[in-house]
Coordinates of C-alpha atoms and ligand atoms in Angstrom, one line a residue:
M1 CA 159.9 120.9 -4.9
P2 CA 163.3 120.0 -5.7
I3 CA 165.6 122.9 -6.3
A4 CA 168.0 122.4 -8.8
S5 CA 171.1 125.1 -8.1
H6 CA 170.1 127.3 -11.2
F7 CA 166.3 126.8 -11.3
T8 CA 163.5 125.2 -9.7
V9 CA 162.1 121.9 -10.8
K10 CA 158.2 121.4 -10.4
P11 CA 157.2 117.6 -11.1
L12 CA 154.1 117.6 -13.1
H13 CA 153.4 113.9 -13.1
K14 CA 153.8 111.0 -10.6
T15 CA 156.6 109.5 -12.6
F16 CA 157.9 111.9 -15.2
A17 CA 157.5 115.7 -16.6
C18 CA 158.3 118.8 -14.9
E19 CA 158.1 122.5 -15.1
V20 CA 161.2 124.3 -14.7
E21 CA 160.8 127.9 -12.9
G22 CA 163.4 130.9 -12.6
L23 CA 165.0 130.2 -16.3
D24 CA 165.2 133.0 -18.4
L25 CA 165.7 132.0 -22.1
S26 CA 165.4 135.5 -23.2
K27 CA 169.2 135.3 -23.6
P28 CA 171.8 132.6 -23.8
I29 CA 172.3 130.6 -20.6
S30 CA 175.7 129.4 -19.5
D31 CA 177.4 126.0 -20.1
E32 CA 176.8 125.0 -16.6
V33 CA 173.0 125.9 -16.4
F34 CA 172.1 124.1 -19.9
E35 CA 174.2 121.0 -18.5
E36 CA 171.6 121.1 -15.6
L37 CA 168.7 121.4 -17.8
R38 CA 169.7 118.7 -19.9
D39 CA 170.2 116.7 -16.9
T40 CA 166.5 117.6 -15.9
L41 CA 165.1 116.7 -19.2
H42 CA 166.7 113.2 -19.2
K43 CA 165.4 112.5 -16.0
Y44 CA 162.0 113.7 -16.7
G45 CA 161.9 113.0 -20.5
V46 CA 159.6 116.4 -20.6
V47 CA 160.5 120.0 -19.2
V48 CA 157.9 122.7 -19.7
I49 CA 159.1 126.3 -19.3
R50 CA 156.5 129.1 -18.9
N51 CA 157.5 132.5 -20.6
A52 CA 160.7 131.1 -21.7
N53 CA 160.4 134.0 -24.3
F54 CA 163.1 133.2 -26.8
P55 CA 163.4 136.7 -28.8
D56 CA 163.1 135.1 -32.1
D57 CA 163.5 131.8 -34.2
K58 CA 167.3 132.3 -34.2
A59 CA 167.4 132.1 -30.5
H60 CA 165.1 129.3 -30.8
I61 CA 167.7 127.5 -33.0
D62 CA 170.6 128.3 -31.2
F63 CA 169.2 127.1 -27.7
S64 CA 168.4 123.7 -29.5
A65 CA 171.9 123.5 -31.0
R66 CA 173.2 123.1 -27.4
F67 CA 171.4 119.8 -27.4
G68 CA 173.2 118.4 -30.8
E69 CA 172.8 118.5 -34.4
V70 CA 169.6 120.3 -35.2
E71 CA 167.5 119.2 -38.1
K72 CA 167.1 121.2 -41.2
S73 CA 163.9 120.8 -43.3
K74 CA 164.9 119.0 -46.7
Y75 CA 161.8 120.5 -48.3
R76 CA 159.1 122.9 -47.9
N77 CA 155.7 122.1 -48.0
P78 CA 154.0 124.5 -50.5
H79 CA 151.0 124.3 -48.4
M80 CA 152.9 125.8 -45.6
R81 CA 154.3 129.3 -44.8
P82 CA 157.8 129.9 -46.0
L83 CA 159.6 130.3 -42.6
P84 CA 163.0 131.9 -43.1
Y85 CA 165.0 129.4 -41.3
P86 CA 165.1 125.3 -42.5
E87 CA 165.5 124.4 -39.0
I88 CA 162.4 125.9 -37.6
F89 CA 159.6 123.4 -38.4
D90 CA 156.0 125.0 -39.0
I91 CA 153.6 123.5 -36.5
S92 CA 150.7 125.8 -36.7
N93 CA 147.4 125.7 -38.3
L94 CA 148.1 128.2 -40.8
D95 CA 148.3 127.8 -44.8
E96 CA 150.9 129.3 -47.1
N97 CA 149.0 132.7 -46.9
G98 CA 148.8 132.6 -42.9
N99 CA 145.1 131.7 -43.0
V100 CA 143.3 129.1 -40.7
V101 CA 143.4 125.6 -42.3
T102 CA 140.2 124.2 -42.9
K103 CA 138.9 120.6 -43.3
S104 CA 139.1 121.1 -47.2
N105 CA 143.0 121.3 -47.2
E106 CA 143.6 117.8 -47.1
K107 CA 147.3 117.6 -47.2
R108 CA 147.4 119.7 -43.9
I109 CA 144.5 118.0 -42.4
T110 CA 145.9 114.4 -43.1
A111 CA 149.0 115.5 -41.3
I112 CA 147.6 117.2 -38.2
R113 CA 145.5 113.7 -37.7
G114 CA 148.7 111.8 -38.1
N115 CA 150.4 113.8 -35.2
A116 CA 147.2 113.0 -33.0
L117 CA 148.5 109.4 -33.0
W118 CA 150.9 108.6 -30.1
H119 CA 154.1 108.9 -31.7
A120 CA 157.9 109.7 -30.9
D121 CA 159.2 112.4 -33.6
G122 CA 161.3 110.9 -36.3
S123 CA 160.8 107.2 -35.4
F124 CA 160.1 106.3 -39.3
N125 CA 163.7 107.7 -40.0
P126 CA 166.8 105.5 -40.2
R127 CA 168.4 108.0 -37.8
R128 CA 165.7 108.9 -35.1
T129 CA 164.8 112.4 -33.4
Y130 CA 166.4 113.0 -30.1
V131 CA 165.1 116.3 -28.8
S132 CA 162.3 118.4 -29.9
C133 CA 161.8 121.8 -28.8
L134 CA 158.1 123.3 -29.4
R135 CA 157.5 127.1 -28.7
A136 CA 154.0 128.7 -28.8
V137 CA 154.3 131.9 -30.7
E138 CA 150.7 132.8 -30.9
L139 CA 148.0 130.5 -29.1
P140 CA 144.5 130.5 -29.6
P141 CA 142.4 132.0 -26.9
P142 CA 142.1 129.9 -23.6
G143 CA 139.9 127.0 -23.5
N144 CA 140.0 126.2 -27.2
G145 CA 141.7 123.0 -26.7
G146 CA 145.4 122.5 -28.5
H147 CA 147.0 120.3 -25.5
T148 CA 150.0 118.3 -26.0
E149 CA 150.2 114.8 -24.3
Y150 CA 153.0 112.9 -23.2
A151 CA 153.5 109.2 -22.2
D152 CA 156.1 107.8 -20.0
A153 CA 157.5 105.1 -22.0
R154 CA 160.1 104.2 -19.4
Q155 CA 157.8 103.8 -16.6
A156 CA 155.5 102.0 -19.0
Y157 CA 158.2 99.2 -19.6
D158 CA 159.3 99.0 -15.9
D159 CA 155.6 98.1 -15.1
L160 CA 155.2 95.3 -17.7
P161 CA 154.8 91.8 -16.5
E162 CA 158.0 89.8 -16.5
D163 CA 156.7 87.5 -19.2
M164 CA 156.2 90.4 -21.7
K165 CA 159.7 91.9 -21.1
N166 CA 161.1 88.8 -21.9
K167 CA 159.1 88.3 -25.1
I168 CA 160.0 91.7 -26.4
K169 CA 163.3 92.4 -25.2
D170 CA 165.1 91.7 -28.4
L171 CA 162.3 92.5 -31.0
V172 CA 162.9 94.8 -33.6
A173 CA 160.1 97.0 -34.7
V174 CA 159.8 98.0 -38.6
H175 CA 158.6 101.8 -39.0
S176 CA 156.9 103.6 -41.6
F177 CA 155.6 107.1 -42.2
L178 CA 153.0 106.0 -44.3
H179 CA 151.7 103.7 -41.8
N180 CA 150.8 106.3 -39.4
R181 CA 149.2 108.5 -42.2
Q182 CA 147.0 105.7 -43.3
T183 CA 146.2 104.6 -39.8
A184 CA 145.0 108.2 -39.0
N185 CA 143.3 108.8 -42.4
P186 CA 141.7 105.7 -43.6
D187 CA 139.6 107.2 -46.2
S188 CA 141.9 109.9 -47.6
A189 CA 142.6 109.5 -51.5
L190 CA 146.2 110.6 -50.7
F191 CA 147.2 107.1 -49.0
K192 CA 145.0 104.7 -50.3
G193 CA 145.9 101.8 -52.4
K194 CA 149.5 102.4 -51.1
N195 CA 151.7 99.6 -49.6
V196 CA 153.9 100.3 -46.6
L197 CA 156.2 97.7 -47.5
D198 CA 156.9 99.4 -50.9
E199 CA 157.9 102.7 -48.9
P200 CA 161.0 103.8 -47.0
L201 CA 161.3 101.3 -43.6
A202 CA 163.1 102.1 -40.7
R203 CA 164.5 99.2 -38.2
H204 CA 164.5 100.2 -34.3
K205 CA 164.8 98.2 -31.6
L206 CA 161.5 97.8 -29.3
V207 CA 163.1 98.4 -26.2
P208 CA 166.3 100.6 -26.6
I209 CA 168.3 101.7 -23.4
H210 CA 167.9 105.5 -22.8
E211 CA 171.7 106.2 -22.2
P212 CA 171.8 109.1 -20.1
T213 CA 169.9 107.3 -17.4
G214 CA 170.2 103.6 -18.3
R215 CA 166.7 102.9 -18.2
P216 CA 164.9 100.5 -20.9
V217 CA 162.3 102.4 -23.1
L218 CA 159.4 101.0 -24.8
Y219 CA 159.7 102.5 -28.2
V220 CA 156.7 101.9 -29.7
T221 CA 155.0 104.5 -31.7
S222 CA 152.4 104.9 -34.3
Y223 CA 154.9 104.6 -37.0
A224 CA 155.6 101.1 -36.1
H225 CA 153.8 98.7 -38.6
H226 CA 155.1 95.3 -37.8
I227 CA 157.8 93.2 -36.1
E228 CA 160.7 92.0 -37.5
G229 CA 160.5 87.9 -38.1
M230 CA 157.0 87.8 -37.0
P231 CA 154.2 87.2 -39.2
I232 CA 152.5 90.8 -39.9
E233 CA 149.4 90.4 -38.4
E234 CA 150.9 89.3 -35.3
G235 CA 153.4 92.0 -35.1
K236 CA 150.6 94.3 -35.8
A237 CA 148.5 93.2 -32.9
L238 CA 151.6 93.2 -30.5
I239 CA 152.2 96.8 -31.3
K240 CA 148.7 97.9 -30.8
E241 CA 148.6 96.0 -27.2
L242 CA 151.8 97.9 -26.4
L243 CA 150.6 101.1 -27.8
E244 CA 147.3 101.1 -26.0
Y245 CA 149.5 99.7 -22.8
A246 CA 151.8 102.5 -22.8
S247 CA 149.3 105.4 -23.3
Q248 CA 147.1 104.4 -20.2
P249 CA 145.8 107.4 -18.4
K250 CA 148.3 106.6 -15.6
Y251 CA 151.2 107.1 -18.0
V252 CA 150.1 110.1 -19.6
F253 CA 150.6 113.9 -18.6
E254 CA 148.6 116.4 -20.6
H255 CA 150.5 119.8 -21.2
H256 CA 148.1 122.7 -21.4
W257 CA 149.8 125.7 -23.2
A258 CA 148.9 128.9 -21.5
N259 CA 151.1 132.0 -22.9
N260 CA 152.8 132.9 -26.0
G261 CA 156.5 132.3 -25.6
D262 CA 155.9 129.2 -23.3
V263 CA 158.2 126.2 -24.6
A264 CA 158.0 122.6 -24.3
I265 CA 161.2 120.3 -24.7
W266 CA 161.0 116.7 -24.6
D267 CA 163.1 113.6 -25.0
N268 CA 161.8 111.6 -27.9
T269 CA 164.2 108.6 -27.0
A270 CA 162.3 108.5 -23.5
V271 CA 158.9 109.6 -24.1
L272 CA 155.7 109.6 -26.6
H273 CA 153.4 112.4 -27.4
R274 CA 150.6 113.4 -29.4
A275 CA 148.7 116.5 -30.3
T276 CA 145.1 116.8 -29.4
S277 CA 142.6 118.6 -31.2
G278 CA 140.3 121.4 -29.9
I279 CA 137.5 123.7 -31.0
Y280 CA 140.4 126.4 -32.1
E281 CA 140.6 124.3 -35.3
G282 CA 139.6 125.8 -38.6
K283 CA 138.7 128.9 -36.3
Y284 CA 141.6 130.3 -34.2
K285 CA 145.4 131.0 -35.4
R286 CA 147.6 128.8 -33.4
D287 CA 151.3 129.5 -34.2
M288 CA 153.6 126.8 -33.0
R289 CA 157.4 126.4 -34.0
R290 CA 159.6 123.3 -33.6
T291 CA 163.1 122.2 -33.7
C292 CA 164.4 118.7 -33.6
V293 CA 167.7 117.4 -32.7
M294 CA 169.1 114.5 -34.2
D295 CA 170.1 111.3 -32.1
S296 CA 173.8 110.9 -31.7
G297 CA 173.1 107.7 -29.2
K298 CA 174.1 104.4 -30.0
D299 CA 170.6 103.5 -30.9
A300 CA 170.6 106.7 -32.9
F301 CA 170.4 104.8 -36.3
G302 CA 168.7 101.7 -35.1
L303 CA 169.5 98.6 -37.3
N304 CA 169.3 100.8 -40.3
N305 CA 172.2 101.5 -42.9
P306 CA 173.3 105.2 -41.7
E307 CA 174.0 106.1 -45.3
D308 CA 170.3 105.8 -45.8
A309 CA 169.9 108.8 -43.1
I310 CA 170.9 111.0 -46.0
N311 CA 167.6 110.9 -47.9
Q312 CA 165.6 110.5 -44.6
R313 CA 162.3 112.6 -44.2
N314 CA 161.5 115.8 -42.2
S315 CA 160.9 114.7 -38.7
S316 CA 157.0 114.7 -37.7
Ligands
LIG1 FE1 155.5 114.9 -33.0

């Protein structure tokens, strides 16, 4: 087991994801410890910390701000709980009254289905998301599902055949929030009849370089609708092929949440993720809260006009 100088790093998968042990986040950590944790995140893409125990939302935000600019939600969904800090995104299955959402709550259910498709948070935005930090406040009883899956988008790229690497190395994917929601909810009246090409689009390199490690990333997500300069259907087929490829079981690690206070931190510029369903849905409370840190790297804005980021959507 690799020993960092301030904590222990336990790899969770052959190529990525780790658990950090011996790190107490119930109080602020020093710059030195933080830098070691950030390096660990860059290397592994996903860091799980059991019983991290942020004392409250504020501590969760302050910790996240060590990584960079924490995203603030621009609007509050009236169908969600009014949490006190705009930096805290409600990832729970609770409605505005604190009750467990059911299938009849279409606005919430369609979003939950969208998050169950492979994605990187915020890829549909002109400025993409760097780190997400998800914290379990109240989990359903054990054995009721609600795991989070991660895929190693750097290893997936490394393993591509050379001819595919050459084919995709300079391509640009065009991302759309609506595309993910339509794919996840083909029968929902909320998205029917809307044309992705009429809605905001974001252009990001299909193979950006993960700056901290210098490794190329297969930045293909369920928000990617088509490929710039390629006939739409051909681009869609390529995206589907690459998404299926990158999410093969050998690239996937499934994180099982265990304790209230557990935290998972991931680098959206290196890994993909998705929520999984479970029998807790419609039945047990699952209170999860997330912060997002905006990307400040050279690919942060992709090929988009940075000014368009002023109006971008909340990360999802
Ligand atoms: Fe997400």
